[in-house]
Amino acid sequence: MTDSKYFTTTKKGEIFELKAELNSDKKEKKKEAVKKVIASMTVGKDVSALFPDVVNCMQTDNLELKKLVYLYLMNYAKSQPDMAIMAVNTFVKDCEDPNPLIRALAVRTMGCIRVDKITEYLCEPLRKCLKDEDPYVRKTAAVCVAKLHDINAQLVEDQGFLDTLKDLISDSNPMVVANAVAALSEIAESHPNSNLLDLNPQTINKLLTALNECTEWGQIFILDCLANYTPRDDRESQSICERVTPRLSHANSAVVLSAVKVLMKFMEMLPKDLDYYGTLLKKLAPPLVTLLSAEPELQYVALRNINLIVQRRPEIMKHEMKVFFVKYNDPIYVKLEKLDIMIRLASQANIAQVLAELKEYATEVDVDFVRKAVRAIGRCAIKVEQSAERCVSTLLDLIQTKVNYVVQEAIVVIKDIFRKYPNKYESVIATLCENLDSLDEPEARAAMIWIVGEYAERIDNADELLESFLEGFHDESTQVQLQLLTAIVKLFLKKPTETQELVQQVLSLATQDSDNPDLRDRGYIYWRLLSTDPVAAKEVVLAEKPLISEETDLIEPTLLEELICHIGTLASVYHKPPSAFVEGSRGVQHKRLPGSAGSGESVDSPETTSTAGVSDAPPAVIPSQGDLLGDLLNLDLTPTTAGPPPPAPSSGMQLGGMDLLGGGLDSLMGDESEPLGGDLGGTPAIGAGFGAAPAALPASFSAPVSGGLDDLFDLGGGVGMPMGAYSPPKSVWLPAMKAKGLEISGTFARRAGVIQMEMTLTNKAMSVMTDFAIQFNRNSFGLSPAGPLQVLTPLSPNQSIEVALPLNTSGPVMKMDPLNNLQVAVKNNIDVFYFSCQYPISMLFVEDGKMERQIFLATWKDIPNDNESQFQIKDCHLSSDAASNKLQGSNIFTIAKRTVDGQDMLYQSMKLTNGIWVLAELRIQAGNPNYTISLKCRAAEVSQCVFQSYEAVLKN
Amino acid sequence: MIGGLFIYNHKGEVLISRVYRDDIGRNAVDAFRVNVIHARQQVRSPVTNIARTSFFHVKRSNIWLAAVTKQNVNAAMVFEFLYKMCDVMTAYFGKISEENIKNNFVLIYELLDEILDFGYPQNSETGALKTFITQQGIKGQLQTKEEQSQITSQVTGQIGWRREGIKYRRNELFLDVLESVNLLMSPQGQVLSAHVSGRVVMKSYLSGMPECKFGMNDKIVIDKQGKGGATDDAGKSDLGGGSGKQSIAIDDCTFHQCVRLSKFDSERSISFIPPDGEYELMRYRTTKDIILPFRVIPLVREVGRTKLEVKVVIKSNFKPSLLAQKIEVRIPTPLNTSGVQVICMKGKAKYKASENAIVWKIKRMAGMKESQISAEIELLPTNDKKKWARPPISMNFEVPFAPSGLKVRYLKVFESKLNYSDHDVIKWVRYIGRSGIYETRC
């Protein structure tokens, strides 16, 4: 007898024939017909038209036939709900059958028929079956409650099935317990806050007892359920662990993994100094290794989980490196996972072995695997410093193979090695450059370009190399374009003389010819940096980069904790939280590991303290490809570490940063004191660079820029102005007559916390001027240029150029008279010229000059009255609020306001860059244009200058 | 839990389709076919996510079994279930093939209905299933009430793997210690990794509900007994084996569900009521002091660009009185091989172009012997820049001892209700060591 013939009927009129056969009197014929129907159903044919005829066959003593009809019903009942009712009677009758197998079959099938009317009839039989004398019926009924809940949750609650289900946890039969646990766990998932499972020490004890007796599947249900419990203290935690550990010897891998999950979770609560804790750690490794001799699919699941376990508790597997060596015949998915774990376990102790293996793998067939192996060599170099040299030479060997993808992958990792060990392996650059032409993948090209840019000063033909990439600029991927832009700017900053043309070319390619906003933005930032303040540009672009850390591709700790709670499940295979791939309410609940109870140690401490070689600092993750923002921040725009810190640490810079992105949101809100979303702009350096350039493009640069671009700049510069510090209009400092045709007019400004000297240099002579430089004489506040004077292009006759020179206050100090006098020397190719100018002292008011009320009062009293000076400010028509706002723009902060007899008293404070505090009391009488100001300061000499600033700020 | 289970043939046609959950539709059947079976590339993962639906698959010959779900299921359990499903089918109708599946599709549906309820695996022990699901249709109509309740209590009971009332005239049991020894050796003869994965397979023909106790030369047990001074077992323990080692260190072991794990955990004793017939009692793994039955010494020399000279020596390393069988050495050759000349002292060697390897077979070889093969491989000139990857030389063999050194010390049988004692049971023990992945890099 073969049933395969049923699959081969393809005749037309088949349905009609089947109908006739189904209604035949002969039992055998009927059965044959139903089999044919099921076969058709299986292959996807629509046989729903036969519904009434099939259901007619249901009334039979033949259990096999009955099962087939039920199978049909489960498939089609939903599409024919009215006719499905015909089956109800049979079901109800079967639920009373003396044979427990038939009772169970009926209740099992009824639960699978998702038709409301049938569901109604299900309740009574189900209630009986839940209390049936036969355990087989009870275990089937337990699952049926979950089915019913899926169809109609309300009904299950109303009928009190949940309570009955809970009672089954205490059933004498272990399989009934297991199924009840499974059903309750599933129902509880869709009611995250209900205390359905109600796990308490008593129920836990029942579960642990059933664990020893039920089937392998039941053990999994129970262990998965146990994992949701949080023991009350370390004692209880230990006793559960003790009862779960025997499961680690089970032949079923799923039982083992679920037991591992429970242990990993409950271990968190055990004190680390407990002997048992160490014993438990030792017990976990062997079963995990054993999982690797299972079938490949299970190995894959196990490896994905071991990957998580190794990240959470590296000590468990640290001696097991060898078992992760790849076998030649492993399926590719197993190979790739093993490789990942090998790198995680690599340490000084085993690095030689690991490297030998990796080198072997790099000659294999599968391209993905080879690439990963090459990448792994690089990761080893970064992780184990002692091995770096060997890794680099291995990589060079691989490059010599000239296998295209190997070379490319090697170059990508060598870039990372350079980041980790700067100035150590640059001798290999020559070899890398030889392979420039064979690079066709964006990541490799980008890496190579980064290397050329970073080490431009050591590569003689760096400009030629980069120029060759520039030819096909628009065909490159964004990654390469961005890298090329940065590399050329670096090159320019290092070798400005020969590469001006190149940098202009790339800037215009990036800003004008590209539709990519990232590229354009980066282009503009560089452009403006270079044009307004090349010193800052150098500090920003050539800043020392933070070293990358050894641990890469780590899973973020909170996610890792959640995944540990999901060991064995799909979430642990995908390395994603369930909410990322499960629809609806299920699995949305986030699981967390319990905190440690016994000791005061933090949960994280064990691995940071017990594993050698893991640094304390949180590891920086190497940005994955395409992560442009990360790339931008990591490679180019890191905060400068060289030189003294800028005078104003936080708020002003954040304002600058915000201008970049928010377009001066603060001015719209009218509240400038709180830097909104200050971090948006990224690093302070961006903010400073951008905020410092109020439409100060030199003619040569601004010419090609379109109108739209100007708008962009206006937005950035213009919005900052009203709120920014007061800056006096430019005045002529050095007349052309005194300086052989060079005229300098200028002013000072404080923008985004940086003091700027803004100058217009005009060439009124007949010859070209080049080689500008600037120097200050010693002065009262130690002002000095923060970088060289950047006049990039030669200044031709009758041309002017705007220059902004950032200043710092770390220069040598000498008291001047007047206090704010500054003597300057400017040099060009013609001669050296001297002039002096005065800066408004408000430039030196720092952003954190707001004093606390209490301190203000105390300080005011503390300063002797001799140090107080009074001034009159005449002809000022501002209200007290407007004045206060205006002053605040220049970092004069109003601390309190009092109104006495129609006179407003503003108490204000400001702080100078050298830490001197100045306190002020400003009296404003309504209707009187004359203000009175009292200044108190420990260094009374500044008062005069401060008063002048007050006057200047208020009157402009 | 599992939302549905599909079985496909190699063309991707559905042979069995059983849906357990409402969230799995018919389109899931097609999604797997299109995205996995018909995808013209190597399978990159046994778990595939297509449109928020996860597919787990295993392949048996050219049959695909796929479990489908939309939830965060226990992945290990799903795979274990799929393997179990294969075991159950094999136990019922032999090899898993398209033909057999089509012939037994009604039976398979019945099984699927029984062993998976709403996606939750239920009792899947063939012993129990066969009591009420048979290929001749379902028993049930003719059963007496007692029989019915016996079935249900067995399916749900604590000892779901054995039924009561089994009777044999001759009580007999067979123990097979089957080991596969795995090796990865460097060209210089350094052991990169080596382990033995072993299985103890038992065939029991015992009456009643016998309580068994199994003992082996487990280091932990022996040491414990040594301290207690009870070493009387040691003398009569030598039931066979190839080495004179007293005890072995077992890295890890797992047991059939009949073994009382908590007892093993506390006393390290292996006690159980065995299923009837053949089953796998335990699996174990050892890595220390492994007897490597063969040593392979490769020598590959490239003579110019178009010729390779290969010489391989194998040495057997066990008692001269024992014989290894079914020895096969596989020497990979480059893809551009044009001709091969082989000379070997013993056995037969052939170049198999389709497998890109020289296969050298020796029927039998005694211990402490050595044999060698040399070959000249002619190569076609190629302009392929990539060097030949030189896959490892692999070996197959079978030896009549356990390379781990494991020895069975005793298997005691107690059945208090029936009148036979441990001495009346006839016991057979056999050791077979086979090569697992036994590779030497060259």
mmCIF file of N, CA, C and O in Angstrom, chain A residues 288-318:
data_model
loop_
_atom_site.group_PDB
_atom_site.id
_atom_site.type_symbol
_atom_site.label_atom_id
_atom_site.label_comp_id
_atom_site.label_asym_id
_atom_site.label_seq_id
_atom_site.Cartn_x
_atom_site.Cartn_y
_atom_site.Cartn_z
ATOM 1 N N LEU A 288 29.020 23.596 27.687
ATOM 2 C CA LEU A 288 29.002 24.499 26.542
ATOM 3 C C LEU A 288 29.908 23.962 25.438
ATOM 4 O O LEU A 288 29.556 24.026 24.257
ATOM 5 N N VAL A 289 31.044 23.400 25.838
ATOM 6 C CA VAL A 289 31.948 22.830 24.838
ATOM 7 C C VAL A 289 31.296 21.620 24.179
ATOM 8 O O VAL A 289 31.384 21.426 22.968
ATOM 9 N N THR A 290 30.599 20.820 24.986
ATOM 10 C CA THR A 290 29.936 19.629 24.440
ATOM 11 C C THR A 290 28.920 20.003 23.364
ATOM 12 O O THR A 290 28.747 19.277 22.394
ATOM 13 N N LEU A 291 28.279 21.153 23.543
ATOM 14 C CA LEU A 291 27.291 21.564 22.538
ATOM 15 C C LEU A 291 27.926 21.663 21.152
ATOM 16 O O LEU A 291 27.244 21.534 20.146
ATOM 17 N N LEU A 292 29.243 21.878 21.120
ATOM 18 C CA LEU A 292 29.908 22.026 19.833
ATOM 19 C C LEU A 292 30.099 20.700 19.109
ATOM 20 O O LEU A 292 30.575 20.667 17.985
ATOM 21 N N SER A 293 29.761 19.570 19.780
ATOM 22 C CA SER A 293 29.820 18.331 19.017
ATOM 23 C C SER A 293 28.422 17.901 18.576
ATOM 24 O O SER A 293 28.247 16.804 18.057
ATOM 25 N N ALA A 294 27.456 18.782 18.751
ATOM 26 C CA ALA A 294 26.099 18.490 18.279
ATOM 27 C C ALA A 294 26.038 18.719 16.762
ATOM 28 O O ALA A 294 27.024 19.065 16.134
ATOM 29 N N GLU A 295 24.856 18.547 16.185
ATOM 30 C CA GLU A 295 24.670 18.802 14.762
ATOM 31 C C GLU A 295 24.955 20.271 14.464
ATOM 32 O O GLU A 295 24.806 21.121 15.338
ATOM 33 N N PRO A 296 25.331 20.562 13.226
ATOM 34 C CA PRO A 296 25.766 21.929 12.901
ATOM 35 C C PRO A 296 24.746 23.019 13.234
ATOM 36 O O PRO A 296 25.127 24.090 13.694
ATOM 37 N N GLU A 297 23.470 22.755 13.030
ATOM 38 C CA GLU A 297 22.473 23.792 13.296
ATOM 39 C C GLU A 297 22.484 24.159 14.777
ATOM 40 O O GLU A 297 22.392 25.328 15.143
ATOM 41 N N LEU A 298 22.585 23.120 15.611
ATOM 42 C CA LEU A 298 22.619 23.384 17.051
ATOM 43 C C LEU A 298 23.934 24.035 17.450
ATOM 44 O O LEU A 298 23.973 24.893 18.328
ATOM 45 N N GLN A 299 25.003 23.636 16.776
ATOM 46 C CA GLN A 299 26.294 24.283 17.037
ATOM 47 C C GLN A 299 26.161 25.776 16.797
ATOM 48 O O GLN A 299 26.683 26.588 17.550
ATOM 49 N N TYR A 300 25.456 26.106 15.730
ATOM 50 C CA TYR A 300 25.294 27.524 15.392
ATOM 51 C C TYR A 300 24.566 28.259 16.523
ATOM 52 O O TYR A 300 25.011 29.297 16.992
ATOM 53 N N VAL A 301 23.459 27.675 16.970
ATOM 54 C CA VAL A 301 22.714 28.297 18.068
ATOM 55 C C VAL A 301 23.621 28.416 19.301
ATOM 56 O O VAL A 301 23.688 29.455 19.951
ATOM 57 N N ALA A 302 24.357 27.327 19.578
ATOM 58 C CA ALA A 302 25.236 27.334 20.749
ATOM 59 C C ALA A 302 26.308 28.410 20.611
ATOM 60 O O ALA A 302 26.569 29.164 21.550
ATOM 61 N N LEU A 303 26.902 28.517 19.437
ATOM 62 C CA LEU A 303 27.979 29.490 19.238
ATOM 63 C C LEU A 303 27.479 30.917 19.399
ATOM 64 O O LEU A 303 28.139 31.764 20.007
ATOM 65 N N ARG A 304 26.297 31.189 18.861
ATOM 66 C CA ARG A 304 25.749 32.539 19.010
ATOM 67 C C ARG A 304 25.571 32.862 20.492
ATOM 68 O O ARG A 304 25.776 33.987 20.922
ATOM 69 N N ASN A 305 25.167 31.842 21.256
ATOM 70 C CA ASN A 305 24.971 32.057 22.685
ATOM 71 C C ASN A 305 26.288 32.165 23.435
ATOM 72 O O ASN A 305 26.424 32.981 24.337
ATOM 73 N N ILE A 306 27.246 31.345 23.038
ATOM 74 C CA ILE A 306 28.556 31.410 23.691
ATOM 75 C C ILE A 306 29.153 32.800 23.464
ATOM 76 O O ILE A 306 29.769 33.378 24.358
ATOM 77 N N ASN A 307 28.915 33.327 22.284
ATOM 78 C CA ASN A 307 29.383 34.679 21.979
ATOM 79 C C ASN A 307 28.884 35.678 23.027
ATOM 80 O O ASN A 307 29.619 36.546 23.491
ATOM 81 N N LEU A 308 27.635 35.520 23.417
ATOM 82 C CA LEU A 308 27.075 36.408 24.440
ATOM 83 C C LEU A 308 27.691 36.113 25.808
ATOM 84 O O LEU A 308 28.062 37.017 26.555
ATOM 85 N N ILE A 309 27.788 34.829 26.105
ATOM 86 C CA ILE A 309 28.286 34.435 27.427
ATOM 87 C C ILE A 309 29.725 34.906 27.604
ATOM 88 O O ILE A 309 30.106 35.392 28.667
ATOM 89 N N VAL A 310 30.509 34.790 26.536
ATOM 90 C CA VAL A 310 31.912 35.213 26.599
ATOM 91 C C VAL A 310 32.006 36.724 26.854
ATOM 92 O O VAL A 310 32.899 37.189 27.552
ATOM 93 N N GLN A 311 31.069 37.463 26.306
ATOM 94 C CA GLN A 311 31.107 38.906 26.552
ATOM 95 C C GLN A 311 30.707 39.255 27.973
ATOM 96 O O GLN A 311 31.201 40.198 28.561
ATOM 97 N N ARG A 312 29.796 38.473 28.502
ATOM 98 C CA ARG A 312 29.329 38.760 29.849
ATOM 99 C C ARG A 312 30.301 38.221 30.909
ATOM 100 O O ARG A 312 30.595 38.891 31.879
ATOM 101 N N ARG A 313 30.738 36.994 30.710
ATOM 102 C CA ARG A 313 31.653 36.375 31.677
ATOM 103 C C ARG A 313 32.804 35.694 30.958
ATOM 104 O O ARG A 313 32.804 34.470 30.758
ATOM 105 N N PRO A 314 33.800 36.473 30.584
ATOM 106 C CA PRO A 314 34.906 35.915 29.792
ATOM 107 C C PRO A 314 35.640 34.790 30.511
ATOM 108 O O PRO A 314 36.220 33.915 29.868
ATOM 109 N N GLU A 315 35.582 34.771 31.840
ATOM 110 C CA GLU A 315 36.369 33.777 32.570
ATOM 111 C C GLU A 315 35.878 32.358 32.332
ATOM 112 O O GLU A 315 36.636 31.400 32.486
ATOM 113 N N ILE A 316 34.609 32.197 31.942
ATOM 114 C CA ILE A 316 34.086 30.837 31.790
ATOM 115 C C ILE A 316 34.830 30.064 30.710
ATOM 116 O O ILE A 316 35.210 28.919 30.894
ATOM 117 N N MET A 317 35.054 30.699 29.567
ATOM 118 C CA MET A 317 35.608 29.959 28.436
ATOM 119 C C MET A 317 37.075 30.260 28.161
ATOM 120 O O MET A 317 37.593 29.863 27.130
ATOM 121 N N LYS A 318 37.733 30.954 29.065
ATOM 122 C CA LYS A 318 39.036 31.484 28.656
ATOM 123 C C LYS A 318 40.086 30.412 28.360
ATOM 124 O O LYS A 318 41.037 30.671 27.651
#
